[in-house]
Tab-separated table of C-alpha atoms in Angstrom:
chain	number	residue	atom	x	y	z
A	1	ASP	CA	10.842	-5.991	16.730
A	2	THR	CA	8.972	-3.159	17.556
A	3	GLY	CA	7.107	-2.789	13.855
A	4	VAL	CA	3.747	-3.801	12.461
A	5	SER	CA	3.045	-7.595	12.563
A	6	GLN	CA	0.798	-9.639	11.349
A	7	ASP	CA	-1.038	-13.114	12.188
A	8	PRO	CA	-0.626	-15.483	10.754
A	9	ARG	CA	1.788	-14.745	7.594
A	10	HIS	CA	-0.211	-17.370	5.774
A	11	LYS	CA	-3.875	-19.153	6.075
A	12	ILE	CA	-5.009	-21.902	3.303
A	13	THR	CA	-8.764	-22.234	3.553
A	14	LYS	CA	-11.378	-23.817	1.690
A	15	ARG	CA	-13.925	-22.050	0.134
A	16	GLY	CA	-17.046	-21.285	2.860
A	17	GLN	CA	-14.807	-20.920	5.891
A	18	ASN	CA	-14.498	-18.077	7.404
A	19	VAL	CA	-11.174	-16.357	8.718
A	20	THR	CA	-9.400	-13.934	10.326
A	21	PHE	CA	-6.268	-12.392	10.208
A	22	ARG	CA	-4.975	-10.352	13.269
A	23	CYS	CA	-2.722	-6.492	13.173
A	24	ASP	CA	-1.079	-5.176	15.615
A	25	PRO	CA	0.679	-1.856	14.756
A	26	ILE	CA	3.330	-0.497	15.758
A	27	SER	CA	2.715	1.344	19.732
A	28	GLU	CA	0.578	4.304	19.900
A	29	HIS	CA	0.199	4.686	16.606
A	30	ASN	CA	-3.675	6.182	16.220
A	31	ARG	CA	-4.239	5.083	12.266
A	32	LEU	CA	-4.694	1.194	11.563
A	33	TYR	CA	-5.401	0.753	7.723
A	34	TRP	CA	-6.408	-2.925	6.110
A	35	TYR	CA	-5.279	-2.774	2.202
A	36	ARG	CA	-5.830	-6.304	0.276
A	37	GLN	CA	-3.265	-6.779	-2.802
A	38	THR	CA	-3.756	-9.510	-5.917
A	39	LEU	CA	-0.105	-10.953	-7.518
A	40	GLY	CA	1.045	-8.233	-9.846
A	41	GLN	CA	-0.946	-5.334	-8.584
A	42	GLY	CA	-0.427	-2.630	-5.877
A	43	PRO	CA	-2.517	-2.438	-2.765
A	44	GLU	CA	-6.579	-1.674	-3.131
A	45	PHE	CA	-8.023	0.127	0.023
A	46	LEU	CA	-10.247	-1.776	1.674
A	47	THR	CA	-10.794	0.343	5.351
A	48	TYR	CA	-9.109	2.674	7.741
A	49	PHE	CA	-9.495	3.487	11.456
A	50	GLN	CA	-8.578	6.832	13.935
A	51	ASN	CA	-8.346	4.450	17.232
A	52	GLU	CA	-11.022	2.377	17.562
A	53	ALA	CA	-13.369	4.852	15.027
A	54	GLN	CA	-13.556	3.545	12.122
A	55	LEU	CA	-13.663	6.380	9.746
A	56	GLU	CA	-13.956	4.901	6.167
A	57	LYS	CA	-14.516	1.553	4.263
A	58	SER	CA	-13.990	0.770	0.862
A	59	ARG	CA	-16.931	-0.365	-1.789
A	60	LEU	CA	-15.070	-3.349	-2.773
A	61	LEU	CA	-15.692	-4.730	1.039
A	62	SER	CA	-18.309	-6.739	0.556
A	63	ASP	CA	-20.819	-7.651	3.738
A	64	ARG	CA	-18.416	-10.695	4.139
A	65	PHE	CA	-15.611	-8.427	5.320
A	66	SER	CA	-15.841	-6.932	8.969
A	67	ALA	CA	-12.719	-5.464	10.464
A	68	GLU	CA	-12.491	-3.905	14.121
A	69	ARG	CA	-9.784	-1.935	15.976
A	70	PRO	CA	-11.591	-2.212	20.086
A	71	LYS	CA	-9.276	-0.577	22.030
A	72	GLY	CA	-7.553	1.388	19.590
A	73	SER	CA	-4.772	-0.783	19.434
A	74	PHE	CA	-4.905	-3.805	17.543
A	75	SER	CA	-7.428	-5.102	14.613
A	76	THR	CA	-9.005	-7.988	13.163
A	77	LEU	CA	-10.625	-8.778	10.007
A	78	GLU	CA	-12.778	-11.707	9.327
A	79	ILE	CA	-13.909	-12.964	5.932
A	80	GLN	CA	-17.092	-14.502	6.016
A	81	ARG	CA	-17.691	-17.599	3.329
A	82	THR	CA	-14.588	-17.743	2.240
A	83	GLU	CA	-14.510	-17.219	-1.811
A	84	GLN	CA	-11.844	-17.952	-4.335
A	85	GLY	CA	-11.775	-14.636	-5.312
A	86	ASP	CA	-10.763	-13.794	-2.125
A	87	SER	CA	-7.437	-14.841	-2.504
A	88	ALA	CA	-5.016	-12.457	-1.705
A	89	MET	CA	-2.240	-10.931	0.231
A	90	TYR	CA	-4.104	-9.196	2.801
A	91	LEU	CA	-1.392	-6.087	4.112
A	92	CYS	CA	-1.785	-3.716	7.401
A	93	ALA	CA	-0.346	-0.371	7.980
A	94	SER	CA	-0.436	1.896	10.813
A	95	SER	CA	0.470	5.798	11.295
A	96	PRO	CA	1.104	7.899	14.086
A	97	GLY	CA	-1.927	10.063	12.913
A	98	GLY	CA	-1.650	14.236	12.843
A	99	GLY	CA	-0.037	16.579	10.541
A	100	GLN	CA	-1.168	16.618	7.149
A	101	THR	CA	0.317	13.691	5.351
A	102	ASP	CA	0.541	10.328	6.329
A	103	THR	CA	3.285	8.144	6.624
A	104	GLN	CA	2.113	4.250	6.744
A	105	TYR	CA	4.161	1.641	8.030
A	106	PHE	CA	3.313	-1.576	6.179
A	107	GLY	CA	3.533	-4.842	8.337
A	108	PRO	CA	4.300	-8.158	6.435
A	109	GLY	CA	0.978	-8.933	4.993
A	110	THR	CA	-1.120	-12.203	5.454
A	111	ARG	CA	-1.024	-14.429	2.651
A	112	LEU	CA	-4.466	-16.270	1.719
A	113	THR	CA	-5.452	-19.107	-0.479
A	114	VAL	CA	-8.595	-20.074	-0.761
A	115	LEU	CA	-9.120	-23.524	-2.154
B	1	THR	CA	-13.315	6.320	-9.349
B	2	GLN	CA	-9.748	7.531	-8.549
B	3	LEU	CA	-7.166	5.707	-10.522
B	4	LEU	CA	-3.628	6.275	-10.499
B	5	GLU	CA	-1.833	4.711	-13.589
B	6	GLN	CA	1.687	3.523	-13.091
B	7	SER	CA	4.178	3.531	-16.988
B	8	PRO	CA	5.722	1.022	-17.753
B	9	GLN	CA	4.173	-2.125	-15.975
B	10	PHE	CA	7.136	-3.582	-16.185
B	11	LEU	CA	10.972	-2.723	-16.857
B	12	SER	CA	14.428	-4.679	-17.113
B	13	ILE	CA	17.705	-2.414	-17.324
B	14	GLN	CA	21.462	-3.158	-16.935
B	15	GLU	CA	23.346	-1.545	-14.283
B	16	GLY	CA	24.095	2.303	-14.225
B	17	GLU	CA	21.063	2.241	-17.053
B	18	ASN	CA	19.178	5.219	-15.809
B	19	LEU	CA	15.260	5.017	-15.797
B	20	THR	CA	11.803	7.298	-15.189
B	21	VAL	CA	8.578	5.796	-13.912
B	22	TYR	CA	5.378	7.609	-14.463
B	23	CYS	CA	2.094	8.105	-12.113
B	24	ASN	CA	-0.473	9.658	-13.632
B	25	SER	CA	-4.494	10.519	-12.875
B	26	SER	CA	-6.927	12.997	-13.736
B	27	SER	CA	-7.889	13.058	-10.177
B	28	VAL	CA	-5.888	15.856	-7.854
B	29	PHE	CA	-4.114	14.831	-4.938
B	30	SER	CA	-3.138	16.739	-1.415
B	31	SER	CA	-0.590	14.352	-1.092
B	32	LEU	CA	1.449	11.551	-3.434
B	33	GLN	CA	4.189	8.823	-1.931
B	34	TRP	CA	6.147	6.263	-3.703
B	35	TYR	CA	7.160	3.074	-1.943
B	36	ARG	CA	9.226	0.018	-3.103
B	37	GLN	CA	8.132	-3.720	-1.858
B	38	GLU	CA	10.121	-6.649	-2.159
B	39	PRO	CA	8.971	-9.791	-2.455
B	40	GLY	CA	6.928	-11.271	0.580
B	41	GLU	CA	7.308	-8.486	2.222
B	42	GLY	CA	4.938	-4.590	2.587
B	43	PRO	CA	5.504	-1.750	0.758
B	44	VAL	CA	8.554	0.715	2.283
B	45	LEU	CA	8.207	4.536	2.235
B	46	LEU	CA	10.453	6.095	0.303
B	47	VAL	CA	8.922	9.968	-0.292
B	48	THR	CA	6.273	12.250	0.264
B	49	VAL	CA	5.659	15.326	-1.711
B	50	VAL	CA	2.243	17.633	-1.547
B	51	THR	CA	3.406	20.609	-2.811
B	52	GLY	CA	2.637	21.201	-7.064
B	53	GLY	CA	5.917	20.809	-8.932
B	54	GLU	CA	7.964	19.875	-6.198
B	55	VAL	CA	10.920	18.117	-6.425
B	56	LYS	CA	12.974	15.926	-3.538
B	57	LYS	CA	16.198	14.087	-4.161
B	58	LEU	CA	17.105	10.652	-2.101
B	59	LYS	CA	20.540	9.709	-3.373
B	60	ARG	CA	20.313	8.534	-6.838
B	61	LEU	CA	15.709	8.661	-7.059
B	62	THR	CA	14.384	11.874	-7.733
B	63	PHE	CA	11.174	12.337	-7.173
B	64	GLN	CA	9.288	14.894	-8.936
B	65	PHE	CA	5.271	15.957	-8.548
B	66	GLY	CA	3.235	17.863	-11.186
B	67	ASP	CA	2.941	20.946	-10.988
B	68	ALA	CA	-1.311	20.172	-10.758
B	69	ARG	CA	-0.710	17.527	-8.401
B	70	LYS	CA	-2.377	14.827	-10.884
B	71	ASP	CA	0.987	13.369	-11.482
B	72	SER	CA	4.406	12.076	-10.389
B	73	SER	CA	7.672	10.336	-11.686
B	74	LEU	CA	10.045	8.528	-10.232
B	75	HIS	CA	13.653	8.924	-11.951
B	76	ILE	CA	16.341	6.686	-11.087
B	77	THR	CA	20.229	7.697	-12.138
B	78	ALA	CA	22.619	5.007	-12.201
B	79	ALA	CA	20.305	2.190	-11.319
B	80	GLN	CA	21.597	-1.151	-8.912
B	81	PRO	CA	20.969	-4.608	-8.797
B	82	GLY	CA	19.611	-3.502	-5.267
B	83	ASP	CA	17.085	-1.179	-6.545
B	84	THR	CA	15.097	-4.243	-8.343
B	85	GLY	CA	11.605	-3.953	-6.863
B	86	LEU	CA	7.855	-3.188	-7.208
B	87	TYR	CA	7.766	0.557	-7.250
B	88	LEU	CA	4.251	2.095	-5.819
B	89	CYS	CA	2.979	5.661	-5.789
B	90	ALA	CA	-0.151	6.570	-3.377
B	91	GLY	CA	-2.314	9.421	-3.989
B	92	ALA	CA	-4.638	10.791	-1.262
B	93	SER	CA	-6.976	13.555	-1.456
B	94	SER	CA	-8.085	16.402	0.433
B	95	GLY	CA	-9.441	15.776	3.404
B	96	THR	CA	-9.219	12.448	3.593
B	97	TYR	CA	-6.303	9.841	4.889
B	98	LYS	CA	-7.237	7.179	2.614
B	99	TYR	CA	-4.310	6.354	-0.043
B	100	ILE	CA	-5.225	5.432	-3.351
B	101	PHE	CA	-2.175	3.190	-4.749
B	102	GLY	CA	-1.201	2.937	-8.349
B	103	THR	CA	-0.425	-0.037	-10.475
B	104	GLY	CA	2.772	-0.371	-9.657
B	105	THR	CA	5.990	-0.914	-11.834
B	106	ARG	CA	8.344	-3.813	-11.410
B	107	LEU	CA	11.548	-2.993	-12.053
B	108	LYS	CA	14.865	-5.496	-12.361
B	109	VAL	CA	18.127	-4.370	-12.728
B	110	LEU	CA	20.850	-6.957	-13.681
B	111	ALA	CA	24.236	-6.842	-12.817
């Protein structure tokens, strides 16, 4: 399967713990996006990368959130000192880049539950 | 803050019926996309529209981008149970690849 993969698929943690999620995009896709989705809502944009550069970051992202894409391939999203309000599905998407529009291919998501 | 509001929020219809889902904003978008998402999976792109007034058809699905590029609609003809899912619109402004997603329309088609 050459689609976008995310690991882990599920994560249960206690409030105050740190968690890290990984996203492996489709090979040679230049752009990588992170979104957060709560039950019954559409995905909320968190950040996106063009290769290894983080080009835009949502104001929704507090200082507790950080994302990296060190070699322009896989990406990690870390949440420090988790809070119950962080419970959500975290989606990653990648796109080839270039052109007027962007076709994003989404991974299956990581479901985070903060107890 | 850009917002995309979708209506209706929920829709339950019988197989064979037609339906229309709306996506509205006060902001202008350079492109607008429609996705379908099934439980436990990420959204899957259905179509991208970029020109005001553009109409695209995908089998029984017809997508339209408003003339002013602030709104869009998705019309499904003769709905089937396989059309069941969460339908999302997403728009991007000129000069950015940051996509704002709509609030979603959850469709259930009963056999």
